[in-house]
Coordinates of C-alpha atoms and ligand atoms in Angstrom, one line a residue:
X1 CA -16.1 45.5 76.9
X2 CA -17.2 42.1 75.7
X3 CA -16.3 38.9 76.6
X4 CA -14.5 36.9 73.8
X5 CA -14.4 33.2 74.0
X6 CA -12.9 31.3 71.1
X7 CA -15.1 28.7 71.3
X8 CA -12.7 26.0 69.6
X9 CA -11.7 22.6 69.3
X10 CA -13.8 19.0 69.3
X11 CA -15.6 18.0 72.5
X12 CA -13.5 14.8 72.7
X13 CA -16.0 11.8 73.0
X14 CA -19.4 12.4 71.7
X15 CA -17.6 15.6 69.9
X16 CA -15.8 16.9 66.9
X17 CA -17.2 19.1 64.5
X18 CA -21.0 19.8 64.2
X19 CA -20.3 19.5 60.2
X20 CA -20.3 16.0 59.1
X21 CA -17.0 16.5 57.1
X22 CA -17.4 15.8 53.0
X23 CA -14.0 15.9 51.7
X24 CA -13.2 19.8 51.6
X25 CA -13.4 21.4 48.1
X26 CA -9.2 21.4 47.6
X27 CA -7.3 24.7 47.9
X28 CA -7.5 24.6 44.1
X29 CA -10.9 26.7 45.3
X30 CA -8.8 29.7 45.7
X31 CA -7.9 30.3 42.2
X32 CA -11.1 29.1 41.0
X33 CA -13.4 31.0 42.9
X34 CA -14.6 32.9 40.3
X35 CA -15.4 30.1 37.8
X36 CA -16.7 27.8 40.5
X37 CA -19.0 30.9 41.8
X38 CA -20.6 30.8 38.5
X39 CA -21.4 27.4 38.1
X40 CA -24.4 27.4 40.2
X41 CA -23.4 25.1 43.4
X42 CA -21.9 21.7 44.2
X43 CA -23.8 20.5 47.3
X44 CA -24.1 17.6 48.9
X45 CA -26.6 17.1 51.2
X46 CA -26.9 14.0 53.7
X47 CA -29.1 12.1 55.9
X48 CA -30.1 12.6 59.4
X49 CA -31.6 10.4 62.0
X50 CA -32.3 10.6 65.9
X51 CA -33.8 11.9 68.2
X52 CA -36.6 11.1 70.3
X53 CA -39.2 8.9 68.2
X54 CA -41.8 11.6 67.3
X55 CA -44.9 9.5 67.3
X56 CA -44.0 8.3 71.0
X57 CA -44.8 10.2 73.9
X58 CA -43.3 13.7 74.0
X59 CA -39.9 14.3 75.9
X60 CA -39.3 18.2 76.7
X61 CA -36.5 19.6 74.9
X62 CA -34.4 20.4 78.0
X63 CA -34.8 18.5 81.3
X64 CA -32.9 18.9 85.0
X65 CA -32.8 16.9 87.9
X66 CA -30.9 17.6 91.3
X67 CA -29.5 14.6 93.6
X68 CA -29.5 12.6 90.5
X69 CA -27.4 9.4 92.3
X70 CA -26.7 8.6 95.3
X71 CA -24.3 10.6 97.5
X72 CA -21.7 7.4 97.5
X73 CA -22.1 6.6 94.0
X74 CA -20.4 10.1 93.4
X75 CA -17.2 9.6 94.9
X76 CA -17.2 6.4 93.1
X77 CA -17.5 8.1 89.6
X78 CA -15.0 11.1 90.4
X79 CA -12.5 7.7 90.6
X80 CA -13.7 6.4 87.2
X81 CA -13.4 9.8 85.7
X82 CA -10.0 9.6 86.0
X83 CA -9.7 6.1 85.1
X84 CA -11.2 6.7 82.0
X85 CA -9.4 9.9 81.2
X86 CA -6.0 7.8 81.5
X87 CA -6.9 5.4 79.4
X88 CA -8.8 7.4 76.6
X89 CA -5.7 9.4 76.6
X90 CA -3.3 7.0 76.3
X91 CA -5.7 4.6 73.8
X92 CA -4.4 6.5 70.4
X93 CA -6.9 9.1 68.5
X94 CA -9.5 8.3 66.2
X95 CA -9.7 9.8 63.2
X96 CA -10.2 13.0 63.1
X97 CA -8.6 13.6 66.7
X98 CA -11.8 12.4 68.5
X99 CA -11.3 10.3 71.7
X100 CA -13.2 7.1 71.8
X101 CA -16.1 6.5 73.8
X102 CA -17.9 3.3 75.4
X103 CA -20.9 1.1 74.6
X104 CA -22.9 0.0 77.4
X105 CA -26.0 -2.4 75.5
X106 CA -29.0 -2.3 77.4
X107 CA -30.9 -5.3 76.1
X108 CA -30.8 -8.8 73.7
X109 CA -27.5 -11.2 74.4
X110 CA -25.1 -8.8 74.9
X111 CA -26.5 -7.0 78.2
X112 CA -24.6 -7.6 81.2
X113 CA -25.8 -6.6 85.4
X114 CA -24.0 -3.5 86.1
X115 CA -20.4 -4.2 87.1
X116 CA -18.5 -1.1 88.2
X117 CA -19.8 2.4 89.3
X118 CA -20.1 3.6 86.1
X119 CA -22.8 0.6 84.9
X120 CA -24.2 1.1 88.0
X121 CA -24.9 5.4 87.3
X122 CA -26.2 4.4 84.1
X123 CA -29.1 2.2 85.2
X124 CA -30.0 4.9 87.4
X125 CA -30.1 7.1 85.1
X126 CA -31.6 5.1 82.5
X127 CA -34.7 5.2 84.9
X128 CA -34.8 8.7 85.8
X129 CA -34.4 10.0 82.1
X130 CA -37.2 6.9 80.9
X131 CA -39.9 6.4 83.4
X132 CA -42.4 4.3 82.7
X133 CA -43.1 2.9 79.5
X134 CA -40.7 5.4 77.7
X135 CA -37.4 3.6 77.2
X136 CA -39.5 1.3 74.7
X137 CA -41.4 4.1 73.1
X138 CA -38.4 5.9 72.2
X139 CA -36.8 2.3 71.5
X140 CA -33.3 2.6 73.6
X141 CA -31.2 -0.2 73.3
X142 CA -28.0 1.2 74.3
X143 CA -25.9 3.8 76.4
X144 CA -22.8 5.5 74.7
X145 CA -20.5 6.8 77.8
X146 CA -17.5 8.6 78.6
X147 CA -16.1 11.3 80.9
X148 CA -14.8 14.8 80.4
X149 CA -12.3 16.0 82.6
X150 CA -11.7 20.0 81.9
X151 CA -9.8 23.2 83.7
X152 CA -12.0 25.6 85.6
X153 CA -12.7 27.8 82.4
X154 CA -12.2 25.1 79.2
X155 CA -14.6 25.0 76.5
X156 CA -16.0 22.3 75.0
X157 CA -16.7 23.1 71.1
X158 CA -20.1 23.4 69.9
X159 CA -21.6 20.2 68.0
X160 CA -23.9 17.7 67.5
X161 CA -23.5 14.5 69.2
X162 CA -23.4 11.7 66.8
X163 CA -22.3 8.7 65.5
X164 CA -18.9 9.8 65.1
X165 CA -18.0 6.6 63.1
X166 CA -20.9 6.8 61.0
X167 CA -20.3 10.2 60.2
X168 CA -16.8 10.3 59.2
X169 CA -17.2 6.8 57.0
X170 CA -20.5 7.1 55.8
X171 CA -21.5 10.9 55.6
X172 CA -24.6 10.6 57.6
X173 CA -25.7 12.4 60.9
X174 CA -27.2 9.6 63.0
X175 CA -27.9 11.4 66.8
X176 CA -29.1 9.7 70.2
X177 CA -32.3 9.8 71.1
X178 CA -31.3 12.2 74.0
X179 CA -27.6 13.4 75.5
X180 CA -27.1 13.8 78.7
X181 CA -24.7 15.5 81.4
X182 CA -24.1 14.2 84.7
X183 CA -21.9 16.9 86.9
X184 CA -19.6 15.7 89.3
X185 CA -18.0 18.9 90.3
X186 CA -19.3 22.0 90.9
X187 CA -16.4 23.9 89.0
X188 CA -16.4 25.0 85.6
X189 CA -18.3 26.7 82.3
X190 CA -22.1 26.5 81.8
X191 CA -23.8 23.5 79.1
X192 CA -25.3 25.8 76.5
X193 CA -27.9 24.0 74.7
X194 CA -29.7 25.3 71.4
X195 CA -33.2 24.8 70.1
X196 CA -31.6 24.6 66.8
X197 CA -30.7 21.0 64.8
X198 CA -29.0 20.1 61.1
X199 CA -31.5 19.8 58.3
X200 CA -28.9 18.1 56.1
X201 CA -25.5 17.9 57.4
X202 CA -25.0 21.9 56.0
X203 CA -27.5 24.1 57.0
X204 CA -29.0 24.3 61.0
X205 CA -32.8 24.7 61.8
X206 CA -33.6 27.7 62.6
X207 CA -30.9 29.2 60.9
X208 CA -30.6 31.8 64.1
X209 CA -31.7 29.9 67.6
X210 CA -34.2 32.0 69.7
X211 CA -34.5 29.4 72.2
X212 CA -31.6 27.8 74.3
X213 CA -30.9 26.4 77.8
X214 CA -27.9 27.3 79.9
X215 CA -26.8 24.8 83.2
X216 CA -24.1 25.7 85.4
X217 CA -22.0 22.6 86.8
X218 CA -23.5 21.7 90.4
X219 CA -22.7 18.4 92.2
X220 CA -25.4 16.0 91.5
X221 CA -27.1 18.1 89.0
X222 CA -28.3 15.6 85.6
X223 CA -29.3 17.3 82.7
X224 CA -30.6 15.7 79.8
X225 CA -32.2 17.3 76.0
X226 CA -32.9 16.5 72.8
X227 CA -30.2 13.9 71.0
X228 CA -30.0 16.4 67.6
X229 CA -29.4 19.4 69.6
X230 CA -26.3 21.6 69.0
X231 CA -24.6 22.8 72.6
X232 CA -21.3 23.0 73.4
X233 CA -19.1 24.6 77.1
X234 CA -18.9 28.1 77.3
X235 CA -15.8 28.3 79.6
X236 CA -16.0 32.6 79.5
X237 CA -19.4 32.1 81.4
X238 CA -17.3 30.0 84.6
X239 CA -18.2 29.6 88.2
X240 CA -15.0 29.6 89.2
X241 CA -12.8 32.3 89.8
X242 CA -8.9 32.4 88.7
X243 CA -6.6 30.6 90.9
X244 CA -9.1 27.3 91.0
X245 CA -7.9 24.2 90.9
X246 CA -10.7 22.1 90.9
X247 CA -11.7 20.5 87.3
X248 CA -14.9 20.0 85.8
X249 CA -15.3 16.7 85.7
X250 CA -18.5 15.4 84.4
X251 CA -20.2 11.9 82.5
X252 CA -21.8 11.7 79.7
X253 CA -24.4 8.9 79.0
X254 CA -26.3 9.5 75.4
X255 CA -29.4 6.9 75.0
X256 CA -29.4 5.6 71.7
X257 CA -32.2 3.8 69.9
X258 CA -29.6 2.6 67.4
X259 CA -26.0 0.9 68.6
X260 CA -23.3 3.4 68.1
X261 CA -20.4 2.3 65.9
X262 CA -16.6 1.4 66.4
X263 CA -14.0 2.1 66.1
X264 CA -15.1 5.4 67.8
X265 CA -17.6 3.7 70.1
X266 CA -16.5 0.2 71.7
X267 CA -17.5 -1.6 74.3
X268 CA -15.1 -1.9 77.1
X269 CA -12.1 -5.0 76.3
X270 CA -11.9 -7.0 79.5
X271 CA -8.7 -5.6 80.8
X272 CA -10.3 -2.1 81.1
X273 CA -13.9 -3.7 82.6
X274 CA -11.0 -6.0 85.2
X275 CA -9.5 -2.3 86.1
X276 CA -12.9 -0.7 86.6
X277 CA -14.0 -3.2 89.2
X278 CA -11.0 -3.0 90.9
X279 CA -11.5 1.0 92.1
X280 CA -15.2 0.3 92.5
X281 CA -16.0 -2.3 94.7
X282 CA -19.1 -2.0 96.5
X283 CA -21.2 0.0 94.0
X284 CA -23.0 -3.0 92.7
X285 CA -24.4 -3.1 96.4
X286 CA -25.7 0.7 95.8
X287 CA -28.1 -1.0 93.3
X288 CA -30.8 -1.9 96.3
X289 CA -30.5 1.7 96.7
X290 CA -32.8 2.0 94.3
X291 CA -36.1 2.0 96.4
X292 CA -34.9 4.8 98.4
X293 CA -32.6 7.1 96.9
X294 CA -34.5 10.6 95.7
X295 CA -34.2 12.3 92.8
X296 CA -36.0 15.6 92.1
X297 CA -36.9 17.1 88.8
X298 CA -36.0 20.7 89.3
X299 CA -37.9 23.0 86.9
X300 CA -35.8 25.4 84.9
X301 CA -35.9 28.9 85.3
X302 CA -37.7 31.0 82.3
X303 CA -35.1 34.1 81.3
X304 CA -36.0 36.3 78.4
X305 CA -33.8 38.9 77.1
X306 CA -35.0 42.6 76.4
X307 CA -36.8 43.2 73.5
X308 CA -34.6 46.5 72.2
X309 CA -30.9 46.3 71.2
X310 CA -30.7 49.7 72.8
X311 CA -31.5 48.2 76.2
X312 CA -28.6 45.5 75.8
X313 CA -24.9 46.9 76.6
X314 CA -22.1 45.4 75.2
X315 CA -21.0 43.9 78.3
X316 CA -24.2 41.6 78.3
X317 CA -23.4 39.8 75.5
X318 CA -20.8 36.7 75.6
X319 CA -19.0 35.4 72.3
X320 CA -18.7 31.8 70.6
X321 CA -18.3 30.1 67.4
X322 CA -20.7 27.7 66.4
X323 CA -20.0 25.2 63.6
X324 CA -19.0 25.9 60.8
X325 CA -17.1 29.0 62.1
X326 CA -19.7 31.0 62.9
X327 CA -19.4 33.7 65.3
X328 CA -22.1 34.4 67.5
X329 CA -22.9 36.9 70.0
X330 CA -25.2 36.1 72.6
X331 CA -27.0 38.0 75.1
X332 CA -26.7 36.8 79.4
X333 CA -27.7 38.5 82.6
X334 CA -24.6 38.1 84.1
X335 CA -26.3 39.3 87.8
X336 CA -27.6 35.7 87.9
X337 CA -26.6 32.8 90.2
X338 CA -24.0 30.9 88.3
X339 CA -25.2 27.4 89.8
X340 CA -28.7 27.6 88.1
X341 CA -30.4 25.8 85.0
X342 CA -31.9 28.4 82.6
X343 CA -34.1 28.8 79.4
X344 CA -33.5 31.3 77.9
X345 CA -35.3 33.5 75.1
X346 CA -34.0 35.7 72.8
X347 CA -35.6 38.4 71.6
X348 CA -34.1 41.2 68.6
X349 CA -31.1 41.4 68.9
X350 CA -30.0 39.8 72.0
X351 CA -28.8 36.5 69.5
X352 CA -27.2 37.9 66.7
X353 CA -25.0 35.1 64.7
X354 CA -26.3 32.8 61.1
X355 CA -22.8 34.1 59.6
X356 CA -20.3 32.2 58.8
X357 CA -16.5 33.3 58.9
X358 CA -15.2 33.4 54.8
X359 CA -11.6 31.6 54.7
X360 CA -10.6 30.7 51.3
X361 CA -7.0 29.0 51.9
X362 CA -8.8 27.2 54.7
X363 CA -11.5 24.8 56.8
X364 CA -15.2 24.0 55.7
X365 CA -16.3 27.7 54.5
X366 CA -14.9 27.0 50.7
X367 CA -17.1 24.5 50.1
X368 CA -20.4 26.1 52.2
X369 CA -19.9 28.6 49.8
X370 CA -21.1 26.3 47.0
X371 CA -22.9 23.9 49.0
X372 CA -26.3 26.0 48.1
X373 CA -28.3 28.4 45.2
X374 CA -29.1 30.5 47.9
X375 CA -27.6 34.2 47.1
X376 CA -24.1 34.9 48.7
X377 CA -23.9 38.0 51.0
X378 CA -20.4 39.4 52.8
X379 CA -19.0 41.7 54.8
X380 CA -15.6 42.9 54.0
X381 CA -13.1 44.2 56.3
X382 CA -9.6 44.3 57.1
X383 CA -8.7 43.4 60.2
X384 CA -6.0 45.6 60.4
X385 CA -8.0 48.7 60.3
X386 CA -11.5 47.5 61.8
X387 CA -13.0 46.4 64.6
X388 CA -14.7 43.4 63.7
X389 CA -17.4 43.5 66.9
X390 CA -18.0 47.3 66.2
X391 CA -18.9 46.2 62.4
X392 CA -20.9 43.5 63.3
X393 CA -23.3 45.0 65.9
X394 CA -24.4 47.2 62.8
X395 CA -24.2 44.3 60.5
X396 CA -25.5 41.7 62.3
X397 CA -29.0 43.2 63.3
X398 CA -29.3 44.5 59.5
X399 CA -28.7 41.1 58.1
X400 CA -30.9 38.9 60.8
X401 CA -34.4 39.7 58.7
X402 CA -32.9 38.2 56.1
X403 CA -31.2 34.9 57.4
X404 CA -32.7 32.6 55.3
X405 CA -32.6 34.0 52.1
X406 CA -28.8 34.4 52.0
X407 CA -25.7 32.6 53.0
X408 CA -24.2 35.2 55.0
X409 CA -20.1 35.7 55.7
X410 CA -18.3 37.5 57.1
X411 CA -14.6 38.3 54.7
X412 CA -11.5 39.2 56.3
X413 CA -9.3 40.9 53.4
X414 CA -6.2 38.3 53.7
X415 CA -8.2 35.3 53.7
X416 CA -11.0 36.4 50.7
X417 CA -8.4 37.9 47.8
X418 CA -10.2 35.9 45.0
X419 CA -13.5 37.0 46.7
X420 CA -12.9 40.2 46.1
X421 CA -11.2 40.4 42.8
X422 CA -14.4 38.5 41.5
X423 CA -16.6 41.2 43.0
X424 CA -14.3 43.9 42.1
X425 CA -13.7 45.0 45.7
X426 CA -10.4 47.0 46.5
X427 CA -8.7 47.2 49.6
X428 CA -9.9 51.2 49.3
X429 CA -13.5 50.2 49.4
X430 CA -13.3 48.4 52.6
X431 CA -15.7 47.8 54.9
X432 CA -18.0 47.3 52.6
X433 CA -20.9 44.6 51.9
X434 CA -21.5 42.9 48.7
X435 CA -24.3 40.0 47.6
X436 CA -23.2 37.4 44.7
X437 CA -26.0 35.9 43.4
X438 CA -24.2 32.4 42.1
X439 CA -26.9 31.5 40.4
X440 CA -27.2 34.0 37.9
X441 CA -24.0 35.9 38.5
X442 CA -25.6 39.1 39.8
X443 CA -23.3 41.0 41.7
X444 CA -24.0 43.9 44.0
X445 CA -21.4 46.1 46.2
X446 CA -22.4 48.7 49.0
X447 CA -21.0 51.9 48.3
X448 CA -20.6 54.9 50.8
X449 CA -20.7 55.1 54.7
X450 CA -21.4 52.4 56.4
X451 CA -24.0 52.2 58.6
X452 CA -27.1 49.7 60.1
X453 CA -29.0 51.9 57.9
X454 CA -27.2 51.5 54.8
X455 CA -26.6 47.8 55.1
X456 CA -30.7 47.5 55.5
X457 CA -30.8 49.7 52.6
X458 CA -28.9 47.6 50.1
X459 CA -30.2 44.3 50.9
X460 CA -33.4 45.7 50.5
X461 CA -33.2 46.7 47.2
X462 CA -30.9 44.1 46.2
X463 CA -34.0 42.1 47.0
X464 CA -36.6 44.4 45.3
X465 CA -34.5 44.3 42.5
X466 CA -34.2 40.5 42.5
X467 CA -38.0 39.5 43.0
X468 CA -39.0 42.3 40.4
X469 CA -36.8 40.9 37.7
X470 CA -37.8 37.3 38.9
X471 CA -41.5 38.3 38.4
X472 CA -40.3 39.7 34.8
X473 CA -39.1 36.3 34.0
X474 CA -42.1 34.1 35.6
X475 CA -44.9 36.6 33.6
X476 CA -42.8 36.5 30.1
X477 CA -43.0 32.6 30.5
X478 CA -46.3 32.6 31.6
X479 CA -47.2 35.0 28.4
X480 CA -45.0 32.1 26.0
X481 CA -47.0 29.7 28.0
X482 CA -50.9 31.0 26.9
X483 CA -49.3 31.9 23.5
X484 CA -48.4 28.3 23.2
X485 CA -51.6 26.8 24.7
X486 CA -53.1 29.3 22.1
X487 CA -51.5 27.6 19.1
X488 CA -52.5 24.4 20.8
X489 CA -56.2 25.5 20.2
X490 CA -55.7 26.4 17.0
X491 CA -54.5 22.6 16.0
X492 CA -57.5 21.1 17.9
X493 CA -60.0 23.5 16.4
X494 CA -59.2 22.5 13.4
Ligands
NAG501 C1 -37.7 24.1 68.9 O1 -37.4 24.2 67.5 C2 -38.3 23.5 66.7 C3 -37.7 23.5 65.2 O2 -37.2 24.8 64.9 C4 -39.7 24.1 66.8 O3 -40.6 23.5 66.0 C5 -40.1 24.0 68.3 O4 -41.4 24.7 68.4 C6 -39.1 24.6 69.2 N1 -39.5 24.3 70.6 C7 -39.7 25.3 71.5 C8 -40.1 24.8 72.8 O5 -39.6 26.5 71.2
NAG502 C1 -30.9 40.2 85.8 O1 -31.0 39.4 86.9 C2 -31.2 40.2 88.1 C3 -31.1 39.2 89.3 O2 -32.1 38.2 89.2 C4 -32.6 40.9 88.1 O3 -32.8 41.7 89.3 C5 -32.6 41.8 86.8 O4 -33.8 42.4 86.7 C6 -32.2 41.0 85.6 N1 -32.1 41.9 84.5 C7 -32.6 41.6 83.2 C8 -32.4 42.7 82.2 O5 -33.1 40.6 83.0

């Protein structure tokens, strides 16, 4: 059996949507989807920034240290955890449902001596994450915190941590320099980190992640990685067994090299910085600490999957949804001590995901659909009648050689009608696989059995087919070309 985890919902702070949200193509889409289908695509690409400064020295992608803070600095935390949860709960949404988080400047006019336990964490860890000379290479001027408090088996959405404010007003992805997780339990779901970042607000690089990094709450434990990484909380993959009561409670500090933007990051007013100091007296004393408290960089341990889908069970493999709605199955060795910090390597099949989930009444897919010239390729089913996980373990694998030359969905029957009308797909046909080529309104359905066979098959010649005709096209213009250029000589012989 597989483990399903609806991976759903905004992370809260530092959260929401990996997408930066362009106003969604209207339902209108539905009706149109033919029309719009043919007329090429209406993308909109944006900017992104962050990460660390590539010509400074070189931070690793994923990093792990144990007895991060001092032991009484902890207990302190745990009491501004729930502080903080109280008031970002009661302090009103933002836009979009996100919960606002805190500005902590580091440097120029505005930087003040820690205060409360919480400052106090964050110049710790300000040194541990930046030793030396690297908080100026990487150019850090600021911390953006807040806390997450979470059941025993929550998950926290995959995304990209941004500027939250920039990206909903301004459409542009702006990322810290580096994120960071501080746990302060040792309940909960696993951080699972991606090697994989947004190009352009729409499409993620690589398109499917081979290399990731998996951190199981511990007490003490700081992890930090790459600001433009996406990750997210598997809460499937908990430590903790049912009946738990213990949260997972962690904090957050992301260095930025740019200040982070109201009205989703703020600094603290001074009624919320007066209630801070109250429930943490003494922790500006744990300062002098400094000298001698010890934190250890802990290596993480190197896990690669098997090479051969055949040697991967379907128990082995967990499920989440990446942005936009993209279901992805990934591979884990569940024997494993669920405290550890693990990278991981996927190899075959052991990642299989890059396809998005088709809803046309809907969320972002409408608009993905048009937001590229790149070939359209689905998978039809009907829910009712097919097991979605049994279609996509012959699917997926077919379909990974080919991630980047298609936008790949998959098309549940209720959700896709116009979809299938335009490709002239009946509800007799299904499961079935099609390719729209928007560009040129080539159309191609699958017919027959369906197997991993089959679906390699089709694409394949779709693709023959495609780069043949292509070829047709580029040699007939090269031959008007050299026709031209001959007439061209005539004139100047002359
Ligand atoms: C992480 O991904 C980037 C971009 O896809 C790639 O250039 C880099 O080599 C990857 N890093 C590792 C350690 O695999
Ligand atoms: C899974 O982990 C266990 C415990 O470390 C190990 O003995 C086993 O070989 C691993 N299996 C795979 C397929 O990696």
């Amino acid at each position: 059996m597989m483990m399903n985890s609806r991976v759903g919902g905004g992370g809260g702070g530092g959260g929401g949507g990996g997408r930066v949200r362009v106003s969604a193509l209207p339902l209108l889409a539905v009706v149109v989807f033919a029309v719009l289908a043919t007329v090429a695509w209406v993308g909109d690409s944006v900017s992104v920034t962050g990460g660390p400064n590539p010509d400074a020295t070189p931070i690793p992608l994923f990093q792990a240290y144990t007895n991060a803070l001092p032991e009484d600095l902890l207990d302190m935390l745990m009491e501004d955890a729930l502080l903080y949860d109280k008031m970002a709960k009661s302090g009103g949404n933002l836009k979009f449902g996100k919960l606002p988080t805190t500005w902590y400047p580091l440097v120029g006019d505005d930087y003040r001596p820690p205060r409360f336990a919480s400052e106090v964490a964050i110049s710790f860890l300000r040194d541990l994450d930046f030793p030396g000379d690297l908080l100026h290479e990487h150019g850090v001027i600021g911390a953006e915190w807040w806390y997450q408090v979470r059941d025993r088996d929550e998950n926290i959405g995959f995304h990209f941590d941004k500027d939250e404010a920039v990206a909903s007003l301004e459409m542009r992805l702006s990322h810290p320099v580096l994120s960071t997780v501080t746990y302060l339990s040792n309940t909960g779901g696993p951080t699972l980190i991606f090697n994989q970042s947004s190009i352009d607000g729409n499409d993620n690089q690589p398109t499917i992640p081979e290399l990731g990094a998996l951190s199981f709450p511990a007490r003490n434990k700081h992890i930090n990685f790459h600001g433009n990484l996406l990750h997210g909380v598997v809460g499937s993959l908990t430590n903790a067994p049912q009946g738990v009561t213990q949260r997972r409670v962690t904090f957050l500090v992301n260095w930025w090299s740019v200040k982070a933007q109201p009205p989703n990051c703020q600094p603290l007013s001074r009624d919320q910085i007066r209630q801070f100091e109250e429930i943490s007296r003494g922790a500006v004393a744990l300062i002098d600490q400094k000298a001698f408290h010890s934190a250890h960089p802990s290596a993480l341990v190197d896990v690669t999957s098997p090479d051969e889908a055949a040697q991967i069970s379907d128990d082995e493999y967990f499920t989440v949804t990446l942005t936009p709605e993209e279901r992805t199955h990934i591979w884990w060795n569940h024997s494993l001590p669920s405290d550890g910090t693990y990278q991981i390597r996927w190899k075959g099949d052991a990642l299989l995901g890059g396809v998005s989930v088709l809803d046309l009444y809907e969320g972002p897919s409408v608009r993905r659909v048009f937001s590229t010239p790149k070939p359209k390729l689905f998978l039809f089913y009907d829910e009712n009648k097919h097991n979605l996980w049994e279609l996509e373990k012959l699917f997926l694998p077919a379909v990974k050689p080919h991630a980047d030359a298609f936008l790949m969905f998959t098309a549940e029957r209720k959700k896709t009608k116009d979809a299938m009308n335009t490709l002239g797909i009946v509800d007799g046909d299904l499961p079935t696989v099609a390719i729209h080529d928007t560009t040129d309104d080539n159309k191609a359905v699958m017919t027959g059995i369906f197997s991993r066979a089959r679906v390699e098959d089709f694409i394949a010649r779709f693709r023959k087919q495609h780069s043949s005709e292509q070829q047709q096209e580029q040699t007939q213009d090269d031959q008007e070309e050299k026709e031209e250029e001959k007439e061209e000589d005539k004139y100047q012989d002359e």
